[in-house]
Coordinates of C-alpha atoms and ligand atoms in Angstrom, one line a residue:
M1 CA -28.5 16.0 -4.0
D2 CA -25.8 18.6 -3.1
E3 CA -24.2 18.6 0.3
P4 CA -23.0 22.0 1.6
L5 CA -20.1 22.4 4.0
I6 CA -21.0 21.6 7.6
F7 CA -20.3 25.3 8.4
E8 CA -23.0 26.3 5.9
K9 CA -25.6 24.0 7.6
S10 CA -25.0 25.8 10.9
A11 CA -27.8 27.8 12.5
D12 CA -27.2 30.1 15.5
K13 CA -27.7 28.3 18.9
R14 CA -28.8 25.0 17.3
K15 CA -27.7 22.1 19.4
G16 CA -26.8 18.5 18.7
V17 CA -28.3 17.2 21.9
S18 CA -30.9 18.3 24.4
I19 CA -30.3 17.5 28.0
A20 CA -32.8 17.8 30.8
K21 CA -32.3 20.7 33.2
S22 CA -29.6 19.8 35.7
D23 CA -30.7 19.4 39.4
V24 CA -27.2 20.3 40.7
P25 CA -25.6 23.8 40.5
E26 CA -23.9 24.4 37.2
I27 CA -20.2 25.0 37.1
S28 CA -18.7 26.9 34.2
P29 CA -15.3 25.8 32.8
Q30 CA -13.8 29.0 34.1
D31 CA -14.5 28.0 37.7
V32 CA -12.4 24.8 37.5
I33 CA -9.8 25.3 34.7
S34 CA -7.3 28.0 34.7
K35 CA -7.6 30.6 32.1
E36 CA -4.5 29.7 30.1
F37 CA -5.9 26.4 29.2
L38 CA -9.2 27.7 28.0
R39 CA -9.7 28.9 24.5
D40 CA -12.0 31.7 23.5
D41 CA -15.2 30.9 21.7
I42 CA -14.4 29.4 18.3
K43 CA -15.6 31.8 15.7
G44 CA -17.9 30.2 13.1
F45 CA -18.0 26.8 14.9
P46 CA -20.8 24.9 13.3
E47 CA -24.0 24.5 15.4
V48 CA -25.9 21.6 13.9
S49 CA -28.5 19.1 15.0
E50 CA -27.4 15.5 15.6
I51 CA -29.3 14.1 12.7
D52 CA -27.9 16.8 10.3
T53 CA -24.4 15.9 11.5
A54 CA -25.0 12.2 11.0
R55 CA -26.4 12.8 7.5
H56 CA -23.6 15.2 6.6
W57 CA -20.8 12.7 7.2
T58 CA -22.8 9.7 6.0
R59 CA -23.5 11.4 2.7
L60 CA -19.9 12.4 2.3
S61 CA -18.8 8.8 3.0
Q62 CA -21.2 7.6 0.3
W63 CA -19.5 9.8 -2.3
N64 CA -16.3 8.0 -1.7
F65 CA -15.4 4.9 -3.5
G66 CA -13.9 2.0 -1.6
V67 CA -13.3 -1.7 -2.0
D68 CA -16.6 -2.3 -0.1
S69 CA -18.5 -0.3 -2.7
G70 CA -17.2 -1.8 -5.9
F71 CA -14.4 -3.2 -8.0
Y72 CA -11.2 -1.4 -7.4
P73 CA -8.5 -2.7 -9.8
L74 CA -5.7 -0.3 -8.8
G75 CA -2.5 -1.9 -10.1
S76 CA 0.4 -2.2 -7.7
C77 CA -1.9 -1.5 -4.8
T78 CA -3.6 -4.8 -4.2
M79 CA -7.1 -3.5 -3.2
K80 CA -8.3 -6.9 -2.1
Y81 CA -11.4 -7.4 0.0
N82 CA -10.6 -7.5 3.7
P83 CA -12.5 -10.1 5.6
K84 CA -14.5 -8.4 8.4
I85 CA -13.4 -10.9 10.9
N86 CA -10.0 -9.1 10.9
E87 CA -11.8 -6.0 12.0
D88 CA -13.5 -7.8 14.9
V89 CA -10.2 -9.2 16.0
A90 CA -8.4 -5.8 15.8
R91 CA -11.1 -4.3 18.0
L92 CA -10.8 -6.9 20.8
A93 CA -10.3 -4.8 23.9
G94 CA -7.3 -6.8 25.2
F95 CA -5.5 -5.7 22.0
S96 CA -7.0 -2.3 21.2
K97 CA -6.7 -1.0 24.7
A98 CA -3.2 -2.3 25.4
H99 CA -0.9 0.6 26.3
P100 CA 2.4 0.6 24.6
Y101 CA 4.2 1.3 27.9
Q102 CA 2.4 -1.7 29.5
S103 CA 5.1 -4.1 30.9
D104 CA 6.2 -7.1 28.9
E105 CA 4.7 -9.2 31.7
L106 CA 1.2 -7.8 31.0
S107 CA 1.6 -7.9 27.2
Q108 CA 2.5 -11.6 26.7
G109 CA -0.4 -12.2 24.3
A110 CA 0.5 -9.3 22.0
L111 CA 4.2 -10.2 22.1
Q112 CA 3.4 -13.8 21.2
L113 CA 1.3 -12.7 18.3
M114 CA 4.0 -10.4 17.0
Y115 CA 6.7 -13.1 17.5
E116 CA 4.5 -15.7 15.6
L117 CA 3.8 -13.2 12.8
E118 CA 7.5 -12.7 12.3
G119 CA 7.8 -16.4 12.0
F120 CA 5.0 -16.7 9.5
L121 CA 6.6 -14.0 7.3
C122 CA 10.0 -15.8 7.6
E123 CA 8.3 -19.0 6.4
I124 CA 6.5 -17.3 3.5
S125 CA 9.5 -15.4 2.2
G126 CA 12.4 -17.8 3.1
M127 CA 14.1 -15.2 5.3
D128 CA 15.9 -15.8 8.6
A129 CA 14.5 -12.9 10.7
V130 CA 11.8 -10.2 10.4
T131 CA 11.1 -6.9 12.0
L132 CA 7.6 -5.6 12.2
Q133 CA 8.5 -2.0 13.0
P134 CA 8.3 -0.1 9.6
A135 CA 5.0 1.7 9.2
A136 CA 4.6 1.2 5.4
G137 CA 6.2 -0.3 2.3
A138 CA 8.5 2.7 1.6
H139 CA 9.5 2.9 5.2
G140 CA 10.5 -0.8 5.0
E141 CA 12.6 -0.1 2.0
L142 CA 14.3 2.7 3.9
C143 CA 14.9 0.3 6.8
G144 CA 16.4 -2.3 4.5
M145 CA 18.7 0.2 2.8
L146 CA 19.8 1.7 6.1
M147 CA 20.8 -1.8 7.3
I148 CA 22.8 -2.4 4.1
A149 CA 24.6 1.0 4.5
Q150 CA 25.4 0.2 8.1
Y151 CA 26.7 -3.3 7.3
F152 CA 29.3 -1.8 4.9
E153 CA 30.2 1.0 7.3
E154 CA 30.8 -1.5 10.1
K155 CA 33.1 -3.4 7.8
G156 CA 35.0 -0.1 7.3
K157 CA 34.3 -0.2 3.6
P158 CA 31.2 2.0 2.9
R159 CA 29.7 1.6 -0.5
K160 CA 28.0 4.4 -2.4
K161 CA 25.9 2.9 -5.2
V162 CA 22.7 0.9 -5.6
I163 CA 21.6 -0.6 -8.9
I164 CA 17.9 -0.2 -9.7
P165 CA 16.0 -1.4 -12.8
D166 CA 13.7 0.9 -14.6
T167 CA 10.9 -1.6 -13.9
A168 CA 11.2 -1.0 -10.1
H169 CA 8.7 0.9 -8.1
G170 CA 9.3 4.6 -7.8
T171 CA 9.8 4.4 -4.1
N172 CA 12.9 2.3 -4.6
P173 CA 15.3 5.0 -5.9
A174 CA 13.7 7.4 -3.4
S175 CA 14.5 5.1 -0.4
S176 CA 18.0 4.4 -1.6
H177 CA 18.7 8.1 -2.0
L178 CA 17.4 8.8 1.5
A179 CA 19.7 6.1 2.9
G180 CA 22.6 8.0 1.3
F181 CA 23.2 6.0 -1.9
S182 CA 23.4 7.2 -5.5
V183 CA 21.3 5.2 -8.0
V184 CA 22.6 3.4 -11.0
P185 CA 19.7 2.6 -13.4
V186 CA 19.5 -0.5 -15.6
K187 CA 17.0 -0.9 -18.4
E188 CA 14.7 -3.9 -18.9
E189 CA 15.3 -5.6 -22.2
N190 CA 12.7 -6.4 -24.7
G191 CA 11.1 -9.2 -22.6
G192 CA 10.2 -6.6 -19.9
V193 CA 12.8 -8.0 -17.4
I194 CA 16.4 -7.2 -16.5
T195 CA 19.1 -9.4 -17.8
P196 CA 22.2 -10.8 -16.1
S197 CA 24.5 -9.1 -18.6
A198 CA 23.0 -5.7 -18.0
V199 CA 23.6 -6.1 -14.3
A200 CA 27.1 -7.5 -14.8
S201 CA 28.0 -4.5 -16.9
V202 CA 27.4 -2.1 -14.0
M203 CA 28.0 -4.2 -10.8
D204 CA 31.2 -3.3 -9.0
E205 CA 32.8 -3.3 -5.6
D206 CA 31.4 0.2 -4.8
T207 CA 27.9 -1.1 -5.3
A208 CA 26.1 -2.0 -2.1
A209 CA 23.0 -3.6 -3.5
L210 CA 20.7 -4.3 -6.4
M211 CA 17.2 -3.3 -5.5
L212 CA 14.5 -4.8 -7.6
T213 CA 10.8 -5.2 -7.5
N214 CA 9.6 -8.7 -8.1
P215 CA 7.1 -9.2 -9.7
N216 CA 8.1 -5.9 -11.4
T217 CA 5.9 -3.0 -12.2
L218 CA 5.0 -4.5 -15.6
G219 CA 3.5 -7.4 -13.6
L220 CA 6.3 -9.7 -14.9
F221 CA 8.4 -12.1 -12.9
E222 CA 12.1 -11.2 -12.9
K223 CA 13.0 -14.6 -14.1
H224 CA 16.8 -14.2 -14.1
I225 CA 16.8 -13.2 -10.4
K226 CA 18.9 -16.2 -9.3
E227 CA 21.7 -15.6 -11.9
I228 CA 21.6 -11.8 -11.1
A229 CA 21.9 -12.5 -7.4
N230 CA 25.0 -14.6 -8.1
I231 CA 26.6 -11.7 -10.0
V232 CA 25.8 -9.2 -7.2
H233 CA 26.9 -11.6 -4.4
K234 CA 30.2 -12.4 -6.1
K235 CA 31.1 -8.7 -5.8
G236 CA 30.0 -8.6 -2.1
G237 CA 26.7 -6.8 -2.7
F238 CA 23.2 -7.6 -1.5
I239 CA 19.9 -8.2 -3.2
Y240 CA 17.0 -6.1 -2.0
C241 CA 13.6 -7.2 -3.2
D242 CA 10.6 -4.9 -3.0
G243 CA 8.1 -7.5 -2.0
A244 CA 5.1 -5.2 -1.8
N245 CA 3.2 -7.3 -4.2
L246 CA 3.7 -10.7 -2.8
N247 CA 0.1 -11.5 -3.8
A248 CA 1.5 -13.4 -6.8
L249 CA 4.1 -15.5 -5.0
M250 CA 3.0 -16.3 -1.4
G251 CA 2.7 -20.0 -0.9
I252 CA 4.2 -20.7 -4.3
A253 CA 7.8 -19.5 -4.3
K254 CA 10.2 -18.0 -1.7
L255 CA 12.3 -15.1 -2.7
G256 CA 14.8 -16.1 0.0
D257 CA 15.5 -19.2 -2.1
M258 CA 16.3 -17.0 -5.1
G259 CA 19.2 -15.1 -3.6
V260 CA 17.3 -12.3 -2.0
D261 CA 18.9 -10.9 1.2
V262 CA 16.4 -8.3 2.2
I263 CA 12.7 -8.0 1.5
Q264 CA 9.9 -5.8 2.7
F265 CA 6.3 -7.0 2.9
N266 CA 3.3 -4.7 2.6
L267 CA 0.9 -6.2 5.1
H268 CA -1.7 -3.7 4.0
K269 CA -1.6 -5.1 0.5
T270 CA -0.9 -8.8 0.5
F271 CA -2.2 -9.7 3.9
S272 CA -5.5 -7.8 3.8
T273 CA -6.1 -4.6 5.7
P274 CA -8.1 -1.7 4.5
H275 CA -5.8 0.9 3.0
G276 CA -5.7 3.9 0.8
G277 CA -5.6 7.6 1.5
G278 CA -2.1 7.3 3.0
G279 CA -2.5 4.7 5.7
P280 CA -2.5 2.9 8.0
G281 CA 0.1 0.5 6.8
S282 CA 2.7 -1.9 7.9
G283 CA 5.9 -2.7 6.1
P284 CA 7.8 -5.5 7.9
V285 CA 11.3 -6.3 6.7
G286 CA 12.9 -9.7 6.4
V287 CA 16.6 -10.4 6.2
K288 CA 19.1 -13.2 5.9
K289 CA 21.5 -14.0 8.8
A290 CA 24.2 -11.6 7.7
L291 CA 22.0 -8.6 8.2
E292 CA 20.1 -9.8 11.3
P293 CA 22.2 -7.8 13.8
Y294 CA 21.3 -4.6 12.1
L295 CA 17.5 -4.9 12.4
P296 CA 15.8 -2.1 14.3
K297 CA 15.4 -2.4 18.0
P298 CA 13.8 -3.6 20.1
R299 CA 13.5 -7.2 18.9
I300 CA 11.0 -9.6 20.4
I301 CA 12.7 -12.6 22.0
K302 CA 11.4 -15.8 23.6
K303 CA 13.0 -17.4 26.6
G304 CA 11.3 -20.5 27.7
K305 CA 7.6 -19.6 27.5
R306 CA 8.2 -15.9 28.1
F307 CA 8.3 -13.2 25.5
S308 CA 10.1 -9.9 25.9
F309 CA 11.6 -6.9 24.1
D310 CA 15.4 -7.0 23.7
Y311 CA 17.0 -3.6 23.5
Q312 CA 20.6 -4.9 23.8
R313 CA 21.4 -4.7 20.1
P314 CA 24.7 -2.9 19.6
K315 CA 24.7 -3.1 15.8
S316 CA 21.1 -2.2 15.3
I317 CA 20.2 0.8 13.1
G318 CA 18.1 1.9 16.1
K319 CA 14.5 2.7 16.3
L320 CA 12.5 3.6 13.2
R321 CA 9.2 4.4 14.7
A322 CA 7.5 5.2 18.0
F323 CA 7.0 2.0 19.9
Y324 CA 6.8 -1.2 17.9
G325 CA 5.0 -0.5 14.6
N326 CA 1.3 -0.4 13.6
F327 CA 0.1 -3.1 15.8
G328 CA -3.5 -3.1 14.6
I329 CA -2.3 -3.9 11.1
M330 CA -0.2 -6.8 12.4
L331 CA -3.3 -8.2 14.1
R332 CA -5.3 -8.2 10.8
A333 CA -2.4 -9.8 8.9
Y334 CA -2.0 -12.5 11.6
C335 CA -5.7 -13.3 11.6
Y336 CA -5.7 -13.4 7.7
I337 CA -2.7 -15.8 7.6
K338 CA -4.1 -18.0 10.3
I339 CA -7.5 -18.3 8.7
M340 CA -6.2 -18.9 5.2
G341 CA -3.5 -21.4 6.2
A342 CA -0.7 -22.4 4.0
D343 CA -3.0 -23.9 1.3
G344 CA -5.3 -20.9 1.4
L345 CA -2.4 -18.5 0.8
K346 CA -1.2 -20.5 -2.2
K347 CA -4.7 -20.6 -3.6
A348 CA -5.0 -16.8 -3.2
S349 CA -1.8 -16.3 -5.2
E350 CA -3.0 -18.7 -7.9
M351 CA -6.3 -16.9 -8.2
A352 CA -4.7 -13.5 -8.2
V353 CA -2.5 -14.5 -11.1
L354 CA -5.4 -16.3 -12.9
N355 CA -7.7 -13.3 -12.6
A356 CA -5.0 -10.9 -14.0
N357 CA -4.3 -13.2 -17.0
Y358 CA -8.0 -13.6 -17.6
I359 CA -8.4 -9.8 -17.9
K360 CA -5.3 -9.6 -20.0
E361 CA -6.5 -12.2 -22.5
K362 CA -10.0 -10.8 -22.8
L363 CA -8.8 -7.2 -23.4
K364 CA -6.0 -8.0 -25.7
G365 CA -6.8 -6.7 -29.1
H366 CA -9.2 -4.1 -27.7
Y367 CA -6.3 -2.4 -25.9
H368 CA -2.6 -2.4 -26.8
L369 CA -0.6 -4.9 -24.7
P370 CA 3.0 -3.8 -24.8
Y371 CA 4.4 -7.0 -23.1
D372 CA 2.3 -9.9 -24.5
Q373 CA 3.2 -12.7 -22.1
T374 CA 1.9 -14.5 -19.1
C375 CA 1.7 -12.0 -16.3
M376 CA 1.7 -12.3 -12.5
H377 CA -0.9 -10.5 -10.4
E378 CA -1.4 -7.5 -12.7
C379 CA -1.3 -6.6 -16.3
V380 CA -0.3 -3.4 -18.1
F381 CA -2.1 -2.1 -21.2
S382 CA -1.6 1.2 -23.0
D383 CA -3.8 3.7 -24.8
K384 CA -1.9 3.3 -28.1
F385 CA -5.0 2.2 -30.2
Q386 CA -7.3 4.8 -28.7
A387 CA -4.8 7.6 -29.0
E388 CA -5.4 7.5 -32.8
K389 CA -8.8 9.0 -32.1
D390 CA -7.2 11.4 -29.6
V391 CA -8.7 9.4 -26.7
H392 CA -6.1 8.9 -23.9
T393 CA -5.6 6.9 -20.8
L394 CA -7.0 9.6 -18.5
D395 CA -10.2 9.7 -20.6
I396 CA -10.6 5.9 -20.4
A397 CA -10.1 6.0 -16.7
K398 CA -12.7 8.7 -16.3
R399 CA -15.2 6.9 -18.5
L400 CA -14.9 3.7 -16.4
M401 CA -16.4 5.7 -13.5
D402 CA -19.6 6.1 -15.5
Y403 CA -19.7 2.3 -15.6
G404 CA -19.4 2.1 -11.8
F405 CA -15.7 1.0 -11.5
H406 CA -12.8 2.6 -9.8
P407 CA -10.2 3.2 -12.6
P408 CA -7.0 1.1 -12.7
T409 CA -3.6 2.7 -11.9
I410 CA -2.8 5.0 -14.8
Y411 CA 0.5 6.4 -16.3
F412 CA 2.5 4.0 -14.2
P413 CA 4.9 2.3 -14.8
L414 CA 6.6 5.2 -16.5
I415 CA 8.3 3.0 -19.1
V416 CA 4.9 2.3 -20.8
S417 CA 3.5 5.5 -22.4
G418 CA -0.1 5.9 -21.4
A419 CA 0.0 2.9 -19.1
I420 CA -3.2 1.3 -17.8
M421 CA -2.2 -1.1 -15.0
T422 CA -4.9 -3.4 -13.7
E423 CA -4.8 -5.6 -10.7
P424 CA -8.0 -7.5 -10.0
T425 CA -6.8 -9.5 -6.9
E426 CA -8.1 -12.9 -6.0
T427 CA -11.1 -11.7 -4.1
E428 CA -13.3 -10.8 -7.1
T429 CA -15.8 -13.2 -8.7
K430 CA -15.8 -14.1 -12.4
E431 CA -19.0 -12.1 -12.9
T432 CA -17.3 -8.9 -11.6
L433 CA -14.3 -9.4 -13.8
D434 CA -16.7 -10.0 -16.8
N435 CA -18.6 -6.8 -16.1
F436 CA -15.3 -4.9 -15.9
I437 CA -14.1 -6.5 -19.2
D438 CA -17.4 -5.6 -20.9
A439 CA -17.1 -2.0 -19.7
M440 CA -13.6 -1.8 -21.0
I441 CA -14.6 -3.2 -24.4
Q442 CA -17.5 -0.9 -24.6
I443 CA -15.2 2.1 -23.9
A444 CA -12.8 0.9 -26.6
K445 CA -15.8 0.9 -29.0
E446 CA -16.9 4.3 -27.9
A447 CA -13.4 5.6 -28.5
R448 CA -13.7 4.5 -32.1
E449 CA -17.3 5.5 -32.8
N450 CA -18.0 8.4 -30.4
P451 CA -14.8 9.6 -28.9
D452 CA -16.3 12.8 -27.4
I453 CA -18.3 10.7 -24.9
V454 CA -15.1 9.3 -23.6
K455 CA -13.2 12.5 -23.8
N456 CA -15.8 14.4 -21.7
A457 CA -16.4 11.6 -19.1
P458 CA -17.5 11.2 -16.4
H459 CA -21.1 12.0 -17.0
T460 CA -22.9 10.2 -14.2
T461 CA -20.8 11.2 -11.2
R462 CA -21.7 14.1 -8.9
V463 CA -19.0 16.3 -10.5
S464 CA -17.6 15.8 -13.9
R465 CA -13.9 16.3 -15.0
L466 CA -12.0 18.1 -12.3
D467 CA -8.8 20.1 -12.5
E468 CA -6.6 17.5 -11.0
A469 CA -3.8 19.8 -10.1
R470 CA -5.6 22.8 -8.7
A471 CA -6.5 21.3 -5.3
A472 CA -2.9 20.4 -4.7
R473 CA -1.6 23.8 -5.9
N474 CA -4.2 26.0 -4.3
P475 CA -5.5 24.1 -1.3
V476 CA -8.2 25.8 0.6
L477 CA -7.8 24.4 4.1
R478 CA -9.5 26.9 6.3
W479 CA -13.1 28.0 6.4
K480 CA -13.4 31.7 6.2
G481 CA -16.9 32.2 7.6
Ligands
PLP501 C1 2.8 0.1 -2.8 C2 4.2 -0.2 -3.1 C3 5.2 0.4 -2.5 C4 5.1 1.5 -1.4 O1 4.3 1.0 -0.3 P1 3.7 2.1 0.8 O2 3.1 1.2 1.8 O3 2.7 2.8 0.0 O4 4.8 2.9 1.3 C5 6.5 0.1 -2.8 N1 6.7 -0.8 -3.8 C6 5.7 -1.4 -4.5 C7 6.1 -2.4 -5.6 C8 4.4 -1.1 -4.2 O5 3.4 -1.7 -4.9

């Protein structure tokens, strides 16, 4: 069952295809292409038959785990099932073959779609304007923070600080720092959320914004958000909300109604699109009126029935990305929103929240639940009970693979020691959730009665426990044949 490298399958002069003898004179590349553009023979280039090539890549793909192969409850990642109709739509030639330099006149359909998608996202979030340009969630955060920085610069009063709760996503302080701010942390208080008094004690007129993740990384709703927004606004600051996990809120509540001034969406999470492995993504940013002039250019505008790109945006932070963003992801999100409709989106959020609470209630008692309250789209356990037998979060995650599940997010959020963060999403059936719950309960039992089986897991996968750091520290990227 092993699969060697494709280089190792190579046999001298073996060909992928056999073609009938040509009845016209052969021309070698040297006859038509000048020498400087030709490379020498590639040493060690694999010579493999077509079927061996197909089998090689097919087998490798089967060793991967994806949302199409099983339950993938990775917290904070929203690994929901992506309807295949989105893939069909994204491959329609009129869209997939459109050239980014095609004139506005010849791109009316694509422009209309982007324009309407911006409108949908405004409606869902309660914002006044949206840009689709950022290529991922963190890129959207950077976009938002750059706009805020520019706003204060324009006013001739640059501000230097951003307040960030310790329940925020790790990308939040990174994006703020990249945009030139220094970060002032605030701690969640025993309920797992930040309090108005904690914010009031650090908010001042040198603080540009408070950047929070809502629902936060504990899977809890920041319930004081409106009061906190008032405190920040009174001192002239903005509220940035990391809306990557809108899966809990869409169709139910609008962050724009809660005082949020800037928000990024992760189309590749909330609005379905296959993701993982670093892309592709799309991180649109929504703003309230005050920040609209700073949005990246070009903006899509509509005059009469005609759509076009507007580059005349003197206050814009400029371009963030080549062309107009990851259009293929926008198509999928547009299709998803259209098919679901307003009621469908609301139902999806309700189911995502219900499923997370179902798992939380069923596993409570078997695993330590540090914040025992109703959660949003994800719940966070810890390994506290199992640690007594020297079984830790990593062991539990590895053992889950033996039961056929992708492990949840582990050791995040950082404020929970040995965190196990589970996000089931709305797309899973009750039977799948029950199977997962049974496996988790079984592992808790094993940890008590036979800890070694958990500590040495996985046992049924192609390779057992790997050195997780070595591939990153000593990457072998080149075949030395
Ligand atoms: C995933 C996520 C991000 C980062 O999004 P990317 O698209 O991976 O850059 C930021 N914040 C939260 C809360 C997230 O879940």
